[in-house]
């Protein structure tokens, strides 16, 4: 966690400096408050980074989930798959894209018992169709627009 | 093999284009408009004033055209996500939307915001609702008339605070017009929504409440607010005792108006049909009764007159904001 | 008087009752599933309420809120895995009782305590909110500024985990809230040429990303649950209400914890998890003579469960009157209110009084319904709590996408949700809590607008105007108090972590 705090702290300081520059053109009252917040963020970031050099203070704030960075492979793959499915949905239709996403998640998550998973996915998509498309008139594309 | 396939492909392509041509040729004689449901884009969220008015309209339009009218709230970008979608929609009359003036001018008139759409990106069909700006004070306020307020604001420029809802909004434009006409100067306090402004005025933090008439009829009847002036050409039906600006010697009008528009380039026949139907709804007795319960004044301004109305409004905004 | 009757009659219409029941059942299920919190439940259900009238929508969501917090106790007691973070303290004594084969007793006490906590908070809501709303007119821009600053200072200090990280997260949330057209000058701030950013960063999509999608991603780490199995058949005798002896033993704890819960609920940003830990620690101090405490005492369950449900009504009090959410879940409820065209403040108790009181009465009844439904369903809750993570992952992901899209039929909202989803996941991995960021996004505009309007309205020196009102003095002292106690809290945090480590 030591290095995470340092990296995040420094990144936030750099970010705030860049945004400070950007806000230069804004009217005075419009940029005052964001700039106050940048100063506060930088102040806390310095504190956060500074604390990591104090031997006594614990770096604090352990994260959730597994500590080994290797556990993040599945979530990141799943996120990428979801993003791609979202991008694909404008070509192949929303529901097909979600079904493909569900299928792609099988190897990513290492699902073995397919029967329940497939059943749950179908129930989910039918429920989404019934609630959002039929009742709420949300224009989710049912089939590929090219067809 | 390849030879054959390409032949088939060419034949298929030819067949396809023939069908396409044919169907294009058949187009004018297509089934009566509309033969499927209409979508009415509301650029603001469900439950707001624009949404309530639009749903009222959709409900009454529905039986007339014998097709469902589906209200779709497309929010974001200060309304422009919805208007952008409307401008980009296929001009076939099946996608219509609500146009809010003057809120919608800012997105393209203000060079900082730089939208590419213009008023010309839309086909204005009909105006639906017009809600005039009204200037009110709490009962205990020292200002008994509009004149007293203006004189006080002239005597000590910038000492009197008044509410508005954002730069370029109808109240802000109205205040600027009043300032320009009289030389008075106000301290304009912007809030996101009228309830916030009301609370500030009722709690005596801000002195004058400028908002739309439909939003304060209840308070005025309960004697929580006193009207100094309504910025309408004639007295409002909902507040028949409240004087207009004009009656007090200030020839100013200001309002927020909401109408229906389609994307630019609607077929003439479709446009004419839509205007006719919409006018029937807007001028009908039942529709008026429903609008009355919301203190909304209906004003049907059709076709080219509506286009001119919007263009004139645009010019006013340009002049006042210096864009 | 007839308005009161009308309100009660309206709360009891079949449709509203069925919304209440739906909210309670969905809340119980979501709460019982480890990892799915009340925040996630409200954020995902919010878009589905669009077709409804505001009363039904808010009844559904508030019922879901209280019931999800109660539902978390089932998995805490049955599986030693708190269904929501608000039930973490329950797991200590609850699971110890289950091990002893007395899980029915544990559920009975947790249900009773939850219902009493929820009911007392609903009564507090009905008693405190209307007079407080009158006071709300006294809050001018300067007072709102101090109130928002107070809220931000409380969030940071009370955020679970590391204090500085909580403050960083909150400050970043405030900074995010400045994106979009500036109301006062009409200037587009930090939009980088994107039209979609001109309207600001959507609050509800951001919340769905931070709370829901991030949870789905976190669950991807361990898609196959490994949960301790305890045979639930040897759970002792089922009873709807606690025995007289159990009542006598726990009643003082329940009352004390309910009051603690209500107060913590009212505090901006502090929700069920902080309420339950505080009440648990208090109960521990009062239970020196109870050798079982921490090892299967019903007092431990009663303290934690009555307090966490008591925070729900408490959190709604400042939400309705001042627009300041008392907990992260209340922040999402604020989003729901605004989406249904209701602005918090005095008008909710005048113009929209019927709406407000019906929702509050509905919330009160929902707490009772929750108890009966919970006791009836308790046999099956173990199954619900063990639903495979893989199914939850796909369900939460799809519902996050559909939900954020249906808010405004705007694909940009989905992108916002996705971005905040991955940010939220990385934040949780690195120990930054998402809740302060969410509250910062709500309190930021209040603070900025309050400050700028105060500057405008000040006739003399700005600072004098800012502290002209006694309400400001109170708020400034509260800020000093909360910041001053922050250091003390940070030191004693290690103690609290010890308690949490015991679970």
PDB file of N, CA, C and O in Angstrom, chain C residues 91-152:
ATOM      1  N   UNK C  91     -22.183 -10.045  12.779  1.00  0.00           N
ATOM      2  CA  UNK C  91     -21.589 -11.351  12.500  1.00  0.00           C
ATOM      3  C   UNK C  91     -20.875 -11.919  13.724  1.00  0.00           C
ATOM      4  O   UNK C  91     -20.841 -13.139  13.917  1.00  0.00           O
ATOM      5  N   UNK C  92     -20.326 -11.042  14.568  1.00  0.00           N
ATOM      6  CA  UNK C  92     -19.537 -11.520  15.710  1.00  0.00           C
ATOM      7  C   UNK C  92     -20.381 -12.415  16.611  1.00  0.00           C
ATOM      8  O   UNK C  92     -20.076 -13.595  16.801  1.00  0.00           O
ATOM      9  N   UNK C  93     -21.437 -11.836  17.177  1.00  0.00           N
ATOM     10  CA  UNK C  93     -22.253 -12.620  18.101  1.00  0.00           C
ATOM     11  C   UNK C  93     -23.229 -13.526  17.361  1.00  0.00           C
ATOM     12  O   UNK C  93     -23.556 -14.607  17.828  1.00  0.00           O
ATOM     13  N   UNK C  94     -23.696 -13.061  16.175  1.00  0.00           N
ATOM     14  CA  UNK C  94     -24.685 -13.838  15.439  1.00  0.00           C
ATOM     15  C   UNK C  94     -24.150 -15.188  15.010  1.00  0.00           C
ATOM     16  O   UNK C  94     -24.795 -16.225  15.205  1.00  0.00           O
ATOM     17  N   UNK C  95     -22.943 -15.189  14.450  1.00  0.00           N
ATOM     18  CA  UNK C  95     -22.411 -16.455  13.960  1.00  0.00           C
ATOM     19  C   UNK C  95     -22.038 -17.378  15.128  1.00  0.00           C
ATOM     20  O   UNK C  95     -22.196 -18.593  15.041  1.00  0.00           O
ATOM     21  N   UNK C  96     -21.613 -16.753  16.235  1.00  0.00           N
ATOM     22  CA  UNK C  96     -21.300 -17.559  17.422  1.00  0.00           C
ATOM     23  C   UNK C  96     -22.550 -18.311  17.885  1.00  0.00           C
ATOM     24  O   UNK C  96     -22.480 -19.489  18.252  1.00  0.00           O
ATOM     25  N   UNK C  97     -23.693 -17.650  17.825  1.00  0.00           N
ATOM     26  CA  UNK C  97     -24.948 -18.304  18.206  1.00  0.00           C
ATOM     27  C   UNK C  97     -25.303 -19.412  17.224  1.00  0.00           C
ATOM     28  O   UNK C  97     -25.763 -20.490  17.628  1.00  0.00           O
ATOM     29  N   UNK C  98     -25.100 -19.170  15.950  1.00  0.00           N
ATOM     30  CA  UNK C  98     -25.396 -20.192  14.946  1.00  0.00           C
ATOM     31  C   UNK C  98     -24.550 -21.436  15.187  1.00  0.00           C
ATOM     32  O   UNK C  98     -25.032 -22.567  15.092  1.00  0.00           O
ATOM     33  N   UNK C  99     -23.297 -21.220  15.536  1.00  0.00           N
ATOM     34  CA  UNK C  99     -22.413 -22.341  15.844  1.00  0.00           C
ATOM     35  C   UNK C  99     -22.951 -23.147  17.012  1.00  0.00           C
ATOM     36  O   UNK C  99     -22.799 -24.373  17.066  1.00  0.00           O
ATOM     37  N   UNK C 100     -23.566 -22.430  17.965  1.00  0.00           N
ATOM     38  CA  UNK C 100     -24.127 -23.121  19.136  1.00  0.00           C
ATOM     39  C   UNK C 100     -25.454 -23.788  18.782  1.00  0.00           C
ATOM     40  O   UNK C 100     -26.105 -24.346  19.661  1.00  0.00           O
ATOM     41  N   UNK C 101     -25.887 -23.679  17.521  1.00  0.00           N
ATOM     42  CA  UNK C 101     -27.152 -24.280  17.125  1.00  0.00           C
ATOM     43  C   UNK C 101     -28.346 -23.441  17.513  1.00  0.00           C
ATOM     44  O   UNK C 101     -29.451 -23.947  17.693  1.00  0.00           O
ATOM     45  N   UNK C 102     -28.149 -22.137  17.654  1.00  0.00           N
ATOM     46  CA  UNK C 102     -29.279 -21.297  18.066  1.00  0.00           C
ATOM     47  C   UNK C 102     -29.532 -20.205  17.034  1.00  0.00           C
ATOM     48  O   UNK C 102     -29.768 -19.055  17.382  1.00  0.00           O
ATOM     49  N   UNK C 103     -29.492 -20.586  15.768  1.00  0.00           N
ATOM     50  CA  UNK C 103     -29.573 -19.537  14.762  1.00  0.00           C
ATOM     51  C   UNK C 103     -30.966 -18.896  14.705  1.00  0.00           C
ATOM     52  O   UNK C 103     -31.103 -17.725  14.451  1.00  0.00           O
ATOM     53  N   UNK C 104     -32.003 -19.672  15.041  1.00  0.00           N
ATOM     54  CA  UNK C 104     -33.343 -19.082  15.066  1.00  0.00           C
ATOM     55  C   UNK C 104     -33.439 -17.978  16.108  1.00  0.00           C
ATOM     56  O   UNK C 104     -34.104 -16.962  15.899  1.00  0.00           O
ATOM     57  N   UNK C 105     -32.779 -18.186  17.215  1.00  0.00           N
ATOM     58  CA  UNK C 105     -32.784 -17.164  18.265  1.00  0.00           C
ATOM     59  C   UNK C 105     -32.092 -15.899  17.759  1.00  0.00           C
ATOM     60  O   UNK C 105     -32.585 -14.786  17.941  1.00  0.00           O
ATOM     61  N   UNK C 106     -30.965 -16.088  17.094  1.00  0.00           N
ATOM     62  CA  UNK C 106     -30.208 -14.946  16.593  1.00  0.00           C
ATOM     63  C   UNK C 106     -31.030 -14.152  15.585  1.00  0.00           C
ATOM     64  O   UNK C 106     -31.097 -12.920  15.640  1.00  0.00           O
ATOM     65  N   UNK C 107     -31.683 -14.869  14.664  1.00  0.00           N
ATOM     66  CA  UNK C 107     -32.509 -14.200  13.652  1.00  0.00           C
ATOM     67  C   UNK C 107     -33.662 -13.458  14.308  1.00  0.00           C
ATOM     68  O   UNK C 107     -33.997 -12.335  13.940  1.00  0.00           O
ATOM     69  N   UNK C 108     -34.263 -14.123  15.312  1.00  0.00           N
ATOM     70  CA  UNK C 108     -35.410 -13.531  16.002  1.00  0.00           C
ATOM     71  C   UNK C 108     -35.003 -12.199  16.628  1.00  0.00           C
ATOM     72  O   UNK C 108     -35.696 -11.197  16.476  1.00  0.00           O
ATOM     73  N   UNK C 109     -33.870 -12.201  17.302  1.00  0.00           N
ATOM     74  CA  UNK C 109     -33.433 -10.969  17.961  1.00  0.00           C
ATOM     75  C   UNK C 109     -33.064  -9.916  16.924  1.00  0.00           C
ATOM     76  O   UNK C 109     -33.423  -8.750  17.040  1.00  0.00           O
ATOM     77  N   UNK C 110     -32.372 -10.343  15.872  1.00  0.00           N
ATOM     78  CA  UNK C 110     -31.948  -9.352  14.877  1.00  0.00           C
ATOM     79  C   UNK C 110     -33.171  -8.761  14.183  1.00  0.00           C
ATOM     80  O   UNK C 110     -33.211  -7.561  13.909  1.00  0.00           O
ATOM     81  N   UNK C 111     -34.199  -9.592  13.929  1.00  0.00           N
ATOM     82  CA  UNK C 111     -35.412  -9.072  13.310  1.00  0.00           C
ATOM     83  C   UNK C 111     -36.100  -8.082  14.231  1.00  0.00           C
ATOM     84  O   UNK C 111     -36.453  -6.971  13.825  1.00  0.00           O
ATOM     85  N   UNK C 112     -36.272  -8.486  15.483  1.00  0.00           N
ATOM     86  CA  UNK C 112     -36.957  -7.614  16.433  1.00  0.00           C
ATOM     87  C   UNK C 112     -36.201  -6.291  16.577  1.00  0.00           C
ATOM     88  O   UNK C 112     -36.792  -5.213  16.518  1.00  0.00           O
ATOM     89  N   UNK C 113     -34.891  -6.386  16.733  1.00  0.00           N
ATOM     90  CA  UNK C 113     -34.087  -5.169  16.908  1.00  0.00           C
ATOM     91  C   UNK C 113     -34.156  -4.296  15.666  1.00  0.00           C
ATOM     92  O   UNK C 113     -34.283  -3.073  15.755  1.00  0.00           O
ATOM     93  N   UNK C 114     -34.098  -4.914  14.483  1.00  0.00           N
ATOM     94  CA  UNK C 114     -34.164  -4.140  13.250  1.00  0.00           C
ATOM     95  C   UNK C 114     -35.487  -3.411  13.128  1.00  0.00           C
ATOM     96  O   UNK C 114     -35.544  -2.240  12.752  1.00  0.00           O
ATOM     97  N   UNK C 115     -36.581  -4.132  13.447  1.00  0.00           N
ATOM     98  CA  UNK C 115     -37.906  -3.516  13.328  1.00  0.00           C
ATOM     99  C   UNK C 115     -38.025  -2.354  14.308  1.00  0.00           C
ATOM    100  O   UNK C 115     -38.479  -1.266  13.948  1.00  0.00           O
ATOM    101  N   UNK C 116     -37.590  -2.575  15.566  1.00  0.00           N
ATOM    102  CA  UNK C 116     -37.696  -1.492  16.548  1.00  0.00           C
ATOM    103  C   UNK C 116     -36.824  -0.309  16.121  1.00  0.00           C
ATOM    104  O   UNK C 116     -37.254   0.845  16.154  1.00  0.00           O
ATOM    105  N   UNK C 117     -35.607  -0.608  15.665  1.00  0.00           N
ATOM    106  CA  UNK C 117     -34.718   0.470  15.213  1.00  0.00           C
ATOM    107  C   UNK C 117     -35.331   1.228  14.050  1.00  0.00           C
ATOM    108  O   UNK C 117     -35.367   2.461  14.050  1.00  0.00           O
ATOM    109  N   UNK C 118     -35.854   0.497  13.058  1.00  0.00           N
ATOM    110  CA  UNK C 118     -36.453   1.132  11.894  1.00  0.00           C
ATOM    111  C   UNK C 118     -37.679   1.942  12.259  1.00  0.00           C
ATOM    112  O   UNK C 118     -37.839   3.080  11.816  1.00  0.00           O
ATOM    113  N   UNK C 119     -38.552   1.354  13.099  1.00  0.00           N
ATOM    114  CA  UNK C 119     -39.772   2.055  13.500  1.00  0.00           C
ATOM    115  C   UNK C 119     -39.436   3.329  14.261  1.00  0.00           C
ATOM    116  O   UNK C 119     -40.025   4.384  14.009  1.00  0.00           O
ATOM    117  N   UNK C 120     -38.500   3.236  15.206  1.00  0.00           N
ATOM    118  CA  UNK C 120     -38.213   4.449  15.980  1.00  0.00           C
ATOM    119  C   UNK C 120     -37.607   5.521  15.075  1.00  0.00           C
ATOM    120  O   UNK C 120     -37.879   6.704  15.269  1.00  0.00           O
ATOM    121  N   UNK C 121     -36.845   5.092  14.083  1.00  0.00           N
ATOM    122  CA  UNK C 121     -36.287   6.113  13.194  1.00  0.00           C
ATOM    123  C   UNK C 121     -37.381   6.718  12.317  1.00  0.00           C
ATOM    124  O   UNK C 121     -37.340   7.904  11.989  1.00  0.00           O
ATOM    125  N   UNK C 122     -38.370   5.905  11.944  1.00  0.00           N
ATOM    126  CA  UNK C 122     -39.480   6.441  11.150  1.00  0.00           C
ATOM    127  C   UNK C 122     -40.276   7.446  11.970  1.00  0.00           C
ATOM    128  O   UNK C 122     -40.714   8.487  11.465  1.00  0.00           O
ATOM    129  N   UNK C 123     -40.473   7.128  13.252  1.00  0.00           N
ATOM    130  CA  UNK C 123     -41.195   8.065  14.117  1.00  0.00           C
ATOM    131  C   UNK C 123     -40.383   9.345  14.291  1.00  0.00           C
ATOM    132  O   UNK C 123     -40.915  10.452  14.237  1.00  0.00           O
ATOM    133  N   UNK C 124     -39.064   9.173  14.464  1.00  0.00           N
ATOM    134  CA  UNK C 124     -38.208  10.355  14.574  1.00  0.00           C
ATOM    135  C   UNK C 124     -38.307  11.197  13.317  1.00  0.00           C
ATOM    136  O   UNK C 124     -38.371  12.430  13.370  1.00  0.00           O
ATOM    137  N   UNK C 125     -38.358  10.524  12.172  1.00  0.00           N
ATOM    138  CA  UNK C 125     -38.473  11.228  10.895  1.00  0.00           C
ATOM    139  C   UNK C 125     -39.744  12.073  10.854  1.00  0.00           C
ATOM    140  O   UNK C 125     -39.734  13.252  10.528  1.00  0.00           O
ATOM    141  N   UNK C 126     -40.882  11.448  11.257  1.00  0.00           N
ATOM    142  CA  UNK C 126     -42.152  12.160  11.223  1.00  0.00           C
ATOM    143  C   UNK C 126     -42.190  13.269  12.273  1.00  0.00           C
ATOM    144  O   UNK C 126     -42.881  14.271  12.100  1.00  0.00           O
ATOM    145  N   UNK C 127     -41.459  13.088  13.370  1.00  0.00           N
ATOM    146  CA  UNK C 127     -41.504  14.085  14.439  1.00  0.00           C
ATOM    147  C   UNK C 127     -40.525  15.228  14.190  1.00  0.00           C
ATOM    148  O   UNK C 127     -40.826  16.373  14.490  1.00  0.00           O
ATOM    149  N   UNK C 128     -39.354  14.924  13.664  1.00  0.00           N
ATOM    150  CA  UNK C 128     -38.304  15.948  13.560  1.00  0.00           C
ATOM    151  C   UNK C 128     -38.356  16.700  12.237  1.00  0.00           C
ATOM    152  O   UNK C 128     -38.147  17.908  12.192  1.00  0.00           O
ATOM    153  N   UNK C 129     -38.648  15.973  11.147  1.00  0.00           N
ATOM    154  CA  UNK C 129     -38.525  16.605   9.827  1.00  0.00           C
ATOM    155  C   UNK C 129     -39.424  17.833   9.649  1.00  0.00           C
ATOM    156  O   UNK C 129     -38.936  18.868   9.198  1.00  0.00           O
ATOM    157  N   UNK C 130     -40.727  17.766   9.994  1.00  0.00           N
ATOM    158  CA  UNK C 130     -41.550  18.967   9.749  1.00  0.00           C
ATOM    159  C   UNK C 130     -41.066  20.223  10.475  1.00  0.00           C
ATOM    160  O   UNK C 130     -40.909  21.269   9.822  1.00  0.00           O
ATOM    161  N   UNK C 131     -40.779  20.163  11.788  1.00  0.00           N
ATOM    162  CA  UNK C 131     -40.255  21.392  12.408  1.00  0.00           C
ATOM    163  C   UNK C 131     -38.906  21.819  11.831  1.00  0.00           C
ATOM    164  O   UNK C 131     -38.660  23.013  11.662  1.00  0.00           O
ATOM    165  N   UNK C 132     -38.068  20.843  11.500  1.00  0.00           N
ATOM    166  CA  UNK C 132     -36.762  21.190  10.933  1.00  0.00           C
ATOM    167  C   UNK C 132     -36.927  21.872   9.581  1.00  0.00           C
ATOM    168  O   UNK C 132     -36.148  22.760   9.218  1.00  0.00           O
ATOM    169  N   UNK C 133     -37.979  21.477   8.844  1.00  0.00           N
ATOM    170  CA  UNK C 133     -38.187  22.088   7.535  1.00  0.00           C
ATOM    171  C   UNK C 133     -38.584  23.555   7.687  1.00  0.00           C
ATOM    172  O   UNK C 133     -38.278  24.373   6.827  1.00  0.00           O
ATOM    173  N   UNK C 134     -39.270  23.897   8.786  1.00  0.00           N
ATOM    174  CA  UNK C 134     -39.583  25.305   9.051  1.00  0.00           C
ATOM    175  C   UNK C 134     -38.292  26.073   9.272  1.00  0.00           C
ATOM    176  O   UNK C 134     -38.097  27.174   8.781  1.00  0.00           O
ATOM    177  N   UNK C 135     -37.411  25.441  10.033  1.00  0.00           N
ATOM    178  CA  UNK C 135     -36.117  26.058  10.316  1.00  0.00           C
ATOM    179  C   UNK C 135     -35.317  26.224   9.020  1.00  0.00           C
ATOM    180  O   UNK C 135     -34.487  27.118   8.908  1.00  0.00           O
ATOM    181  N   UNK C 136     -35.589  25.346   8.048  1.00  0.00           N
ATOM    182  CA  UNK C 136     -34.776  25.361   6.827  1.00  0.00           C
ATOM    183  C   UNK C 136     -34.888  26.688   6.099  1.00  0.00           C
ATOM    184  O   UNK C 136     -33.987  27.069   5.366  1.00  0.00           O
ATOM    185  N   UNK C 137     -36.009  27.423   6.295  1.00  0.00           N
ATOM    186  CA  UNK C 137     -36.128  28.731   5.654  1.00  0.00           C
ATOM    187  C   UNK C 137     -35.096  29.701   6.211  1.00  0.00           C
ATOM    188  O   UNK C 137     -34.710  30.665   5.563  1.00  0.00           O
ATOM    189  N   UNK C 138     -34.662  29.447   7.442  1.00  0.00           N
ATOM    190  CA  UNK C 138     -33.653  30.318   8.065  1.00  0.00           C
ATOM    191  C   UNK C 138     -32.270  30.083   7.460  1.00  0.00           C
ATOM    192  O   UNK C 138     -31.345  30.840   7.702  1.00  0.00           O
ATOM    193  N   UNK C 139     -32.142  28.986   6.714  1.00  0.00           N
ATOM    194  CA  UNK C 139     -30.851  28.676   6.101  1.00  0.00           C
ATOM    195  C   UNK C 139     -30.693  29.473   4.816  1.00  0.00           C
ATOM    196  O   UNK C 139     -31.327  29.180   3.815  1.00  0.00           O
ATOM    197  N   UNK C 140     -29.847  30.470   4.853  1.00  0.00           N
ATOM    198  CA  UNK C 140     -29.533  31.230   3.648  1.00  0.00           C
ATOM    199  C   UNK C 140     -28.281  30.658   3.012  1.00  0.00           C
ATOM    200  O   UNK C 140     -27.767  29.631   3.468  1.00  0.00           O
ATOM    201  N   UNK C 141     -27.789  31.308   1.957  1.00  0.00           N
ATOM    202  CA  UNK C 141     -26.575  30.806   1.291  1.00  0.00           C
ATOM    203  C   UNK C 141     -25.410  30.574   2.253  1.00  0.00           C
ATOM    204  O   UNK C 141     -24.741  29.547   2.169  1.00  0.00           O
ATOM    205  N   UNK C 142     -25.179  31.523   3.188  1.00  0.00           N
ATOM    206  CA  UNK C 142     -24.033  31.366   4.091  1.00  0.00           C
ATOM    207  C   UNK C 142     -24.202  30.116   4.942  1.00  0.00           C
ATOM    208  O   UNK C 142     -23.268  29.322   5.117  1.00  0.00           O
ATOM    209  N   UNK C 143     -25.423  29.915   5.455  1.00  0.00           N
ATOM    210  CA  UNK C 143     -25.661  28.753   6.315  1.00  0.00           C
ATOM    211  C   UNK C 143     -25.514  27.452   5.515  1.00  0.00           C
ATOM    212  O   UNK C 143     -24.985  26.469   6.022  1.00  0.00           O
ATOM    213  N   UNK C 144     -26.000  27.491   4.265  1.00  0.00           N
ATOM    214  CA  UNK C 144     -25.846  26.284   3.439  1.00  0.00           C
ATOM    215  C   UNK C 144     -24.378  25.985   3.178  1.00  0.00           C
ATOM    216  O   UNK C 144     -23.961  24.833   3.141  1.00  0.00           O
ATOM    217  N   UNK C 145     -23.612  27.050   3.020  1.00  0.00           N
ATOM    218  CA  UNK C 145     -22.176  26.844   2.815  1.00  0.00           C
ATOM    219  C   UNK C 145     -21.575  26.132   4.026  1.00  0.00           C
ATOM    220  O   UNK C 145     -20.891  25.107   3.886  1.00  0.00           O
ATOM    221  N   UNK C 146     -21.869  26.633   5.217  1.00  0.00           N
ATOM    222  CA  UNK C 146     -21.295  26.003   6.410  1.00  0.00           C
ATOM    223  C   UNK C 146     -21.795  24.581   6.580  1.00  0.00           C
ATOM    224  O   UNK C 146     -21.054  23.682   6.973  1.00  0.00           O
ATOM    225  N   UNK C 147     -23.085  24.397   6.273  1.00  0.00           N
ATOM    226  CA  UNK C 147     -23.658  23.058   6.399  1.00  0.00           C
ATOM    227  C   UNK C 147     -22.934  22.070   5.486  1.00  0.00           C
ATOM    228  O   UNK C 147     -22.588  20.951   5.892  1.00  0.00           O
ATOM    229  N   UNK C 148     -22.687  22.504   4.251  1.00  0.00           N
ATOM    230  CA  UNK C 148     -21.998  21.619   3.305  1.00  0.00           C
ATOM    231  C   UNK C 148     -20.574  21.352   3.759  1.00  0.00           C
ATOM    232  O   UNK C 148     -20.089  20.223   3.683  1.00  0.00           O
ATOM    233  N   UNK C 149     -19.901  22.400   4.268  1.00  0.00           N
ATOM    234  CA  UNK C 149     -18.532  22.206   4.751  1.00  0.00           C
ATOM    235  C   UNK C 149     -18.544  21.233   5.932  1.00  0.00           C
ATOM    236  O   UNK C 149     -17.701  20.331   6.029  1.00  0.00           O
ATOM    237  N   UNK C 150     -19.528  21.411   6.817  1.00  0.00           N
ATOM    238  CA  UNK C 150     -19.657  20.475   7.942  1.00  0.00           C
ATOM    239  C   UNK C 150     -19.817  19.050   7.422  1.00  0.00           C
ATOM    240  O   UNK C 150     -19.149  18.121   7.886  1.00  0.00           O
ATOM    241  N   UNK C 151     -20.717  18.900   6.448  1.00  0.00           N
ATOM    242  CA  UNK C 151     -20.938  17.573   5.880  1.00  0.00           C
ATOM    243  C   UNK C 151     -19.655  16.980   5.322  1.00  0.00           C
ATOM    244  O   UNK C 151     -19.323  15.821   5.585  1.00  0.00           O
ATOM    245  N   UNK C 152     -18.906  17.801   4.591  1.00  0.00           N
ATOM    246  CA  UNK C 152     -17.670  17.299   3.983  1.00  0.00           C
ATOM    247  C   UNK C 152     -16.664  16.920   5.064  1.00  0.00           C
ATOM    248  O   UNK C 152     -15.989  15.895   4.978  1.00  0.00           O
TER     249      UNK C 152
END
